[in-house]
mmCIF file of C-alpha atoms in Angstrom:
data_model
loop_
_atom_site.group_PDB
_atom_site.id
_atom_site.type_symbol
_atom_site.label_atom_id
_atom_site.label_comp_id
_atom_site.label_asym_id
_atom_site.label_seq_id
_atom_site.Cartn_x
_atom_site.Cartn_y
_atom_site.Cartn_z
ATOM 1 C CA MET U 429 16.569 5.126 1.192
ATOM 2 C CA VAL U 430 13.306 3.799 2.491
ATOM 3 C CA THR U 431 13.613 -0.115 3.109
ATOM 4 C CA ALA U 432 10.556 -2.066 3.698
ATOM 5 C CA VAL U 433 10.896 -5.744 5.250
ATOM 6 C CA CYS U 434 8.413 -8.203 3.720
ATOM 7 C CA LEU U 435 8.728 -11.532 5.240
ATOM 8 C CA ASN U 436 5.636 -13.156 3.691
ATOM 9 C CA PRO U 437 5.064 -11.818 0.041
ATOM 10 C CA SER U 438 2.131 -13.110 -1.846
ATOM 11 C CA ILE U 439 0.319 -13.258 -5.281
ATOM 12 C CA ASP U 440 -2.834 -11.085 -4.720
ATOM 13 C CA LYS U 441 -5.772 -12.436 -6.824
ATOM 14 C CA THR U 442 -8.694 -9.972 -6.949
ATOM 15 C CA LEU U 443 -12.239 -11.302 -8.141
ATOM 16 C CA GLU U 444 -14.596 -8.492 -8.941
ATOM 17 C CA ILE U 445 -18.261 -9.462 -8.500
ATOM 18 C CA ASP U 446 -21.498 -7.553 -8.887
ATOM 19 C CA GLY U 447 -23.197 -8.297 -5.509
ATOM 20 C CA PHE U 448 -21.662 -10.938 -3.449
ATOM 21 C CA THR U 449 -23.962 -13.650 -2.328
ATOM 22 C CA TYR U 450 -22.875 -15.775 0.948
ATOM 23 C CA GLY U 451 -23.307 -19.365 0.366
ATOM 24 C CA GLY U 452 -24.655 -18.927 -3.235
ATOM 25 C CA MET U 453 -23.418 -18.960 -6.834
ATOM 26 C CA ASN U 454 -21.346 -15.952 -7.614
ATOM 27 C CA ARG U 455 -20.269 -14.755 -11.255
ATOM 28 C CA VAL U 456 -16.855 -13.059 -11.596
ATOM 29 C CA ARG U 457 -16.946 -9.976 -13.676
ATOM 30 C CA ASP U 458 -13.201 -9.524 -13.714
ATOM 31 C CA VAL U 459 -10.028 -11.036 -12.419
ATOM 32 C CA ARG U 460 -6.537 -9.769 -11.797
ATOM 33 C CA GLU U 461 -3.280 -11.021 -10.174
ATOM 34 C CA ASP U 462 -0.491 -8.672 -8.787
ATOM 35 C CA GLY U 463 2.547 -9.406 -6.718
ATOM 36 C CA GLY U 464 1.495 -8.546 -3.066
ATOM 37 C CA GLY U 465 2.724 -8.284 0.446
ATOM 38 C CA LYS U 466 2.430 -5.139 2.671
ATOM 39 C CA GLY U 467 6.186 -4.521 2.596
ATOM 40 C CA ILE U 468 6.074 -4.468 -1.219
ATOM 41 C CA ASN U 469 3.417 -2.278 -1.206
ATOM 42 C CA VAL U 470 5.016 0.311 1.051
ATOM 43 C CA ALA U 471 8.118 0.185 -1.240
ATOM 44 C CA VAL U 472 6.231 0.679 -4.356
ATOM 45 C CA VAL U 473 4.314 3.696 -2.945
ATOM 46 C CA ALA U 474 7.516 5.265 -1.676
ATOM 47 C CA SER U 475 8.982 4.843 -5.046
ATOM 48 C CA THR U 476 5.947 6.368 -6.812
ATOM 49 C CA LEU U 477 6.170 9.421 -4.592
ATOM 50 C CA GLY U 478 9.985 9.946 -5.370
ATOM 51 C CA ALA U 479 11.864 8.224 -2.799
ATOM 52 C CA GLU U 480 14.696 5.678 -3.179
ATOM 53 C CA ALA U 481 13.141 2.431 -2.167
ATOM 54 C CA ALA U 482 14.176 -0.972 -1.390
ATOM 55 C CA CYS U 483 12.347 -4.392 -0.249
ATOM 56 C CA ILE U 484 13.939 -7.347 1.328
ATOM 57 C CA GLY U 485 12.448 -10.512 2.881
ATOM 58 C CA PHE U 486 11.800 -14.237 2.479
ATOM 59 C CA ALA U 487 10.411 -15.656 -0.873
ATOM 60 C CA GLY U 488 9.064 -18.787 -1.880
ATOM 61 C CA HIS U 489 10.645 -20.207 -5.189
ATOM 62 C CA ASP U 490 7.325 -21.160 -7.089
ATOM 63 C CA GLY U 491 5.464 -17.871 -8.166
ATOM 64 C CA PHE U 492 8.066 -15.307 -7.086
ATOM 65 C CA ALA U 493 8.371 -13.860 -10.665
ATOM 66 C CA VAL U 494 5.082 -12.121 -10.380
ATOM 67 C CA VAL U 495 6.016 -10.497 -7.009
ATOM 68 C CA ARG U 496 9.439 -9.565 -8.549
ATOM 69 C CA GLU U 497 7.748 -7.940 -11.574
ATOM 70 C CA LYS U 498 5.817 -5.668 -9.364
ATOM 71 C CA MET U 499 8.828 -4.303 -7.773
ATOM 72 C CA ASP U 500 10.761 -3.861 -10.965
ATOM 73 C CA ARG U 501 7.766 -2.026 -12.550
ATOM 74 C CA GLY U 502 7.809 0.105 -9.540
ATOM 75 C CA SER U 503 11.553 0.779 -9.499
ATOM 76 C CA VAL U 504 12.011 -0.909 -6.211
ATOM 77 C CA LYS U 505 15.344 -2.351 -5.515
ATOM 78 C CA SER U 506 14.980 -5.986 -3.944
ATOM 79 C CA GLU U 507 16.825 -8.663 -2.213
ATOM 80 C CA PHE U 508 14.910 -11.855 -0.932
ATOM 81 C CA VAL U 509 16.122 -15.011 0.720
ATOM 82 C CA ASN U 510 14.829 -17.944 -1.249
ATOM 83 C CA ILE U 511 13.232 -20.460 1.184
ATOM 84 C CA GLY U 512 11.793 -22.893 -1.449
ATOM 85 C CA GLY U 513 8.218 -23.795 -1.681
ATOM 86 C CA THR U 514 5.387 -21.727 -3.335
ATOM 87 C CA VAL U 515 4.523 -17.920 -2.886
ATOM 88 C CA ARG U 516 1.151 -17.871 -0.982
ATOM 89 C CA ILE U 517 -2.019 -16.607 -2.858
ATOM 90 C CA ASN U 518 -4.220 -14.021 -1.109
ATOM 91 C CA LEU U 519 -7.767 -14.173 -2.556
ATOM 92 C CA LYS U 520 -9.593 -10.743 -2.590
ATOM 93 C CA VAL U 521 -13.304 -10.661 -3.386
ATOM 94 C CA LEU U 522 -14.509 -7.298 -4.327
ATOM 95 C CA ASP U 523 -18.350 -6.708 -4.214
ATOM 96 C CA ARG U 524 -18.722 -3.617 -6.696
ATOM 97 C CA GLU U 525 -22.194 -2.998 -5.434
ATOM 98 C CA GLN U 526 -21.371 -2.730 -1.935
ATOM 99 C CA GLY U 527 -17.708 -1.510 -2.180
ATOM 100 C CA VAL U 528 -16.578 -4.200 0.201
ATOM 101 C CA THR U 529 -13.663 -6.447 -0.096
ATOM 102 C CA THR U 530 -13.451 -9.799 1.647
ATOM 103 C CA GLU U 531 -9.875 -11.373 2.003
ATOM 104 C CA ILE U 532 -8.801 -15.061 2.107
ATOM 105 C CA ASN U 533 -5.112 -15.188 2.927
ATOM 106 C CA GLU U 534 -2.911 -18.322 2.932
ATOM 107 C CA ARG U 535 -0.187 -18.827 5.240
ATOM 108 C CA GLY U 536 2.826 -18.912 3.148
ATOM 109 C CA PRO U 537 5.924 -21.530 2.862
ATOM 110 C CA VAL U 538 7.812 -22.441 5.951
ATOM 111 C CA VAL U 539 11.149 -20.569 6.832
ATOM 112 C CA PRO U 540 13.785 -23.049 7.412
ATOM 113 C CA ASP U 541 16.173 -22.361 10.382
ATOM 114 C CA SER U 542 19.351 -21.882 8.024
ATOM 115 C CA ALA U 543 17.390 -18.875 6.583
ATOM 116 C CA HIS U 544 17.249 -16.628 9.913
ATOM 117 C CA VAL U 545 20.954 -15.824 9.963
ATOM 118 C CA VAL U 546 20.753 -14.943 6.328
ATOM 119 C CA MET U 547 17.911 -12.450 6.986
ATOM 120 C CA SER U 548 19.579 -10.944 10.020
ATOM 121 C CA ASN U 549 22.695 -10.060 7.865
ATOM 122 C CA LEU U 550 20.402 -8.758 5.049
ATOM 123 C CA VAL U 551 18.568 -6.542 7.527
ATOM 124 C CA LYS U 552 21.934 -5.236 8.872
ATOM 125 C CA LYS U 553 23.214 -4.839 5.411
ATOM 126 C CA TYR U 554 20.206 -2.502 4.278
ATOM 127 C CA ALA U 555 19.995 -0.639 7.675
ATOM 128 C CA GLU U 556 23.585 0.768 7.024
ATOM 129 C CA LYS U 557 22.210 2.635 3.799
ATOM 130 C CA SER U 558 18.753 3.316 4.929
ATOM 131 C CA THR U 559 17.115 6.431 6.656
ATOM 132 C CA THR U 560 13.903 4.180 7.262
ATOM 133 C CA MET U 561 13.022 0.679 7.658
ATOM 134 C CA VAL U 562 9.462 -0.514 7.676
ATOM 135 C CA PHE U 563 8.488 -3.860 9.216
ATOM 136 C CA THR U 564 5.346 -4.792 8.126
ATOM 137 C CA GLY U 565 2.873 -7.498 7.300
ATOM 138 C CA SER U 566 2.233 -11.126 8.476
ATOM 139 C CA LEU U 567 4.978 -13.512 9.535
ATOM 140 C CA PRO U 568 5.304 -16.908 7.752
ATOM 141 C CA PRO U 569 5.532 -20.145 9.456
ATOM 142 C CA GLY U 570 8.697 -20.560 11.203
ATOM 143 C CA CYS U 571 8.937 -16.999 12.527
ATOM 144 C CA ASN U 572 8.156 -16.351 16.182
ATOM 145 C CA PRO U 573 5.934 -13.227 17.161
ATOM 146 C CA ASP U 574 9.041 -11.377 18.480
ATOM 147 C CA TYR U 575 10.664 -11.605 14.906
ATOM 148 C CA TYR U 576 10.191 -7.969 14.057
ATOM 149 C CA ARG U 577 11.373 -6.950 17.616
ATOM 150 C CA ARG U 578 14.782 -8.964 16.965
ATOM 151 C CA LEU U 579 15.228 -7.669 13.459
ATOM 152 C CA MET U 580 14.830 -4.098 14.708
ATOM 153 C CA GLY U 581 17.583 -4.603 17.302
ATOM 154 C CA LYS U 582 19.964 -5.935 14.348
ATOM 155 C CA ALA U 583 19.093 -2.994 12.177
ATOM 156 C CA ARG U 584 19.990 -0.516 15.071
ATOM 157 C CA GLN U 585 23.169 -2.495 15.725
ATOM 158 C CA ALA U 586 24.141 -1.816 12.109
ATOM 159 C CA ASN U 587 22.934 1.960 12.014
ATOM 160 C CA PRO U 588 21.774 3.501 15.243
ATOM 161 C CA GLN U 589 20.051 6.428 13.294
ATOM 162 C CA VAL U 590 17.850 4.299 11.292
ATOM 163 C CA LYS U 591 14.096 5.026 11.888
ATOM 164 C CA CYS U 592 12.138 1.725 12.457
ATOM 165 C CA MET U 593 8.585 2.049 11.599
ATOM 166 C CA VAL U 594 6.006 -1.009 12.247
ATOM 167 C CA ASP U 595 2.641 -1.811 10.727
ATOM 168 C CA ALA U 596 1.650 -5.021 12.234
ATOM 169 C CA GLU U 597 -1.043 -6.474 14.640
ATOM 170 C CA GLY U 598 -1.386 -8.526 17.735
ATOM 171 C CA GLU U 599 1.457 -10.065 19.577
ATOM 172 C CA ARG U 600 3.809 -8.921 16.620
ATOM 173 C CA LEU U 601 3.152 -5.289 17.521
ATOM 174 C CA GLU U 602 3.089 -5.849 21.265
ATOM 175 C CA GLN U 603 6.502 -7.233 20.777
ATOM 176 C CA ALA U 604 7.753 -4.680 18.491
ATOM 177 C CA ILE U 605 6.560 -1.940 20.926
ATOM 178 C CA GLN U 606 9.300 -3.327 23.286
ATOM 179 C CA GLU U 607 11.978 -2.096 20.795
ATOM 180 C CA ARG U 608 10.581 1.389 21.032
ATOM 181 C CA PRO U 609 9.933 1.966 17.237
ATOM 182 C CA TYR U 610 9.957 5.233 15.743
ATOM 183 C CA LEU U 611 6.516 4.889 14.573
ATOM 184 C CA ILE U 612 3.594 2.284 14.583
ATOM 185 C CA LYS U 613 0.306 2.607 12.562
ATOM 186 C CA PRO U 614 -2.542 0.406 14.077
ATOM 187 C CA ASN U 615 -6.192 0.862 13.033
ATOM 188 C CA ARG U 616 -8.859 1.416 15.767
ATOM 189 C CA PHE U 617 -9.421 -2.386 16.205
ATOM 190 C CA GLU U 618 -5.536 -3.097 16.544
ATOM 191 C CA LEU U 619 -5.280 -0.152 19.069
ATOM 192 C CA GLU U 620 -8.152 -1.785 21.173
ATOM 193 C CA THR U 621 -6.369 -5.187 20.990
ATOM 194 C CA ILE U 622 -2.870 -4.047 22.212
ATOM 195 C CA LEU U 623 -4.329 -2.045 25.016
ATOM 196 C CA GLY U 624 -7.015 -4.233 26.105
ATOM 197 C CA ARG U 625 -9.845 -1.665 26.038
ATOM 198 C CA GLU U 626 -12.507 0.040 23.836
ATOM 199 C CA VAL U 627 -11.474 2.993 21.641
ATOM 200 C CA THR U 628 -14.755 4.728 20.748
ATOM 201 C CA ASP U 629 -13.978 8.410 19.894
ATOM 202 C CA LEU U 630 -10.957 10.683 19.179
ATOM 203 C CA SER U 631 -10.493 11.354 22.764
ATOM 204 C CA ASP U 632 -10.014 7.592 23.471
ATOM 205 C CA VAL U 633 -7.751 7.396 20.395
ATOM 206 C CA LYS U 634 -5.648 10.279 21.949
ATOM 207 C CA THR U 635 -5.467 8.646 25.295
ATOM 208 C CA ALA U 636 -4.436 5.445 23.767
ATOM 209 C CA ALA U 637 -1.841 6.859 21.546
ATOM 210 C CA LEU U 638 -0.204 8.966 24.342
ATOM 211 C CA ASP U 639 -0.127 5.948 26.708
ATOM 212 C CA LEU U 640 1.932 4.260 23.685
ATOM 213 C CA CYS U 641 4.154 7.249 23.299
ATOM 214 C CA ARG U 642 4.874 7.022 27.102
ATOM 215 C CA ARG U 643 5.974 3.323 26.654
ATOM 216 C CA GLY U 644 8.543 4.568 24.252
ATOM 217 C CA VAL U 645 6.864 4.642 20.916
ATOM 218 C CA GLY U 646 7.932 7.877 18.874
ATOM 219 C CA ILE U 647 4.865 8.365 16.646
ATOM 220 C CA VAL U 648 1.501 6.737 16.665
ATOM 221 C CA MET U 649 -0.514 7.155 13.628
ATOM 222 C CA VAL U 650 -3.973 5.593 13.620
ATOM 223 C CA SER U 651 -6.122 4.921 10.606
ATOM 224 C CA LEU U 652 -9.841 5.236 11.318
ATOM 225 C CA GLY U 653 -11.481 4.356 7.956
ATOM 226 C CA ASP U 654 -14.241 6.731 6.960
ATOM 227 C CA ARG U 655 -13.812 8.717 10.249
ATOM 228 C CA GLY U 656 -10.247 9.814 8.929
ATOM 229 C CA ALA U 657 -7.071 9.546 10.863
ATOM 230 C CA PHE U 658 -5.169 10.638 13.958
ATOM 231 C CA ILE U 659 -1.577 11.116 14.806
ATOM 232 C CA ALA U 660 0.430 11.960 17.872
ATOM 233 C CA ASP U 661 4.184 12.149 18.875
ATOM 234 C CA GLY U 662 3.796 12.560 22.643
ATOM 235 C CA GLN U 663 3.483 16.538 22.369
ATOM 236 C CA THR U 664 1.390 17.178 19.333
ATOM 237 C CA CYS U 665 -2.018 15.519 18.512
ATOM 238 C CA LEU U 666 -3.586 15.951 15.158
ATOM 239 C CA GLY U 667 -6.559 14.686 13.287
ATOM 240 C CA ALA U 668 -7.653 14.568 9.701
ATOM 241 C CA PRO U 669 -11.148 13.814 8.279
ATOM 242 C CA ALA U 670 -11.616 11.183 5.393
ATOM 243 C CA ILE U 671 -11.090 12.841 2.000
ATOM 244 C CA ARG U 672 -14.520 12.150 0.242
ATOM 245 C CA VAL U 673 -13.506 10.117 -2.813
ATOM 246 C CA ARG U 674 -14.912 7.068 -4.643
ATOM 247 C CA VAL U 675 -14.027 3.891 -3.082
ATOM 248 C CA ASN U 676 -12.839 1.344 -5.687
ATOM 249 C CA SER U 677 -10.877 -0.970 -3.097
ATOM 250 C CA THR U 678 -9.405 -0.421 0.236
ATOM 251 C CA VAL U 679 -6.950 -2.931 -0.041
ATOM 252 C CA GLY U 680 -3.399 -1.271 0.212
ATOM 253 C CA ALA U 681 -4.642 1.896 2.061
ATOM 254 C CA GLY U 682 -2.817 1.167 5.266
ATOM 255 C CA ASP U 683 0.402 0.360 3.083
ATOM 256 C CA SER U 684 0.092 3.719 1.161
ATOM 257 C CA MET U 685 -0.366 5.670 4.254
ATOM 258 C CA VAL U 686 2.927 4.278 5.688
ATOM 259 C CA GLY U 687 4.820 4.599 2.574
ATOM 260 C CA ALA U 688 3.594 8.308 1.990
ATOM 261 C CA PHE U 689 4.534 9.016 5.578
ATOM 262 C CA ALA U 690 7.997 7.445 5.141
ATOM 263 C CA VAL U 691 8.691 9.601 2.107
ATOM 264 C CA ALA U 692 7.840 12.869 3.647
ATOM 265 C CA ASP U 693 9.640 11.973 6.824
ATOM 266 C CA ALA U 694 12.973 10.898 5.051
ATOM 267 C CA ALA U 695 12.683 14.239 3.321
ATOM 268 C CA GLY U 696 12.786 15.903 6.590
ATOM 269 C CA MET U 697 9.282 17.373 6.745
ATOM 270 C CA ASP U 698 7.649 18.087 10.037
ATOM 271 C CA LEU U 699 4.928 16.091 11.696
ATOM 272 C CA GLU U 700 1.911 17.872 10.165
ATOM 273 C CA TYR U 701 3.233 17.718 6.732
ATOM 274 C CA CYS U 702 4.109 14.032 7.113
ATOM 275 C CA PHE U 703 0.732 13.308 8.164
ATOM 276 C CA ARG U 704 -0.947 15.340 5.256
ATOM 277 C CA TYR U 705 1.032 12.982 2.880
ATOM 278 C CA ALA U 706 0.040 9.972 4.716
ATOM 279 C CA VAL U 707 -3.591 10.939 4.492
ATOM 280 C CA ALA U 708 -3.229 11.681 0.752
ATOM 281 C CA GLY U 709 -1.508 8.479 0.090
ATOM 282 C CA ALA U 710 -4.277 6.507 1.875
ATOM 283 C CA SER U 711 -6.954 8.289 0.071
ATOM 284 C CA ALA U 712 -5.476 7.888 -3.354
ATOM 285 C CA ALA U 713 -5.053 4.160 -2.707
ATOM 286 C CA ILE U 714 -8.761 3.456 -2.220
ATOM 287 C CA MET U 715 -9.429 5.244 -5.516
ATOM 288 C CA THR U 716 -7.735 2.427 -7.479
ATOM 289 C CA PRO U 717 -9.279 -0.907 -8.219
ATOM 290 C CA GLY U 718 -8.328 -4.294 -6.725
ATOM 291 C CA THR U 719 -4.719 -4.326 -5.338
ATOM 292 C CA GLN U 720 -3.568 -1.507 -7.336
ATOM 293 C CA LEU U 721 -1.777 1.290 -5.374
ATOM 294 C CA VAL U 722 -1.275 5.164 -5.677
ATOM 295 C CA ARG U 723 -1.438 6.986 -8.836
ATOM 296 C CA LYS U 724 0.931 10.096 -8.604
ATOM 297 C CA GLU U 725 -1.599 12.407 -10.270
ATOM 298 C CA ASP U 726 -4.379 11.304 -7.508
ATOM 299 C CA PHE U 727 -1.983 11.827 -4.852
ATOM 300 C CA ASP U 728 -0.815 15.416 -6.129
ATOM 301 C CA MET U 729 -4.560 16.324 -6.305
ATOM 302 C CA LEU U 730 -5.568 14.853 -2.973
ATOM 303 C CA LEU U 731 -2.752 16.417 -1.097
ATOM 304 C CA LYS U 732 -4.136 19.967 -1.622
ATOM 305 C CA MET U 733 -7.404 18.640 -0.150
ATOM 306 C CA VAL U 734 -6.256 17.267 3.036
ATOM 307 C CA GLU U 735 -7.535 19.004 6.168
ATOM 308 C CA ILE U 736 -5.547 18.861 9.477
ATOM 309 C CA PHE U 737 -6.804 19.963 12.844
ATOM 310 C CA ARG U 738 -5.116 20.121 16.247
ATOM 311 C CA ILE U 739 -6.622 18.122 19.241
ATOM 312 C CA ASP U 740 -5.975 19.687 22.630
#
């Protein structure tokens, strides 16, 4: 089973606008609301692509029905710790003319001290029955930057064989790397941030990824936007150009990349095939509007179009 840990779920409200004007009047063409949160997206994509998937985390009381409905619709098992308050709203403003999304995210409710032990026990419970656990997304107020690192330690205490994947940024990612995760998935900017140096081309990406592998990370998968993607496991380095598809929204592309990789990896596929799955998943996600995720028929079509090349 693939279990995603989502500590700060949201309601994603997408406003579609024809030509966004900064500082001016903008008229909304369409509005949609979906349950959101990176971990929830990962779990829904994993389920869509055929894996048994679960999602656990903290949840505000008010508004969580919208989030739960998304997981139920996606056939995702879920168990969340109620911390009171209101589920945060993340506003996505999609400029349809430019194909650009501007995001404005709330912080979320504060996690009380009493909820931390409950969460640790929940992580251990799901680690025992999972092949993979994905720790992803922002941390709510009340959680320190080392929270993912500590939860990964709890997961491995319960199941030393569980594969811990991390999709986070900044200090959260730096802390998680100390726990030697099975996989991390930074983008180029996040890679530059944790290494403290500029990354301009594939040679730089390769050097940076191999540095992280030497620090104990099993696999480094880097999303490069319209320049494609890169992956390394310390021995093999692979790249993939971006598949040319119509971009409806980039929201959820990284989550779909991780979810698709987790499905192939849990099925025992090799690195190249897992990477192929990941690239197809990310590409399928950007074809859907707003915060909608992967459609299986799009994924199946794109999987045949992925081109993988080796980087020496």
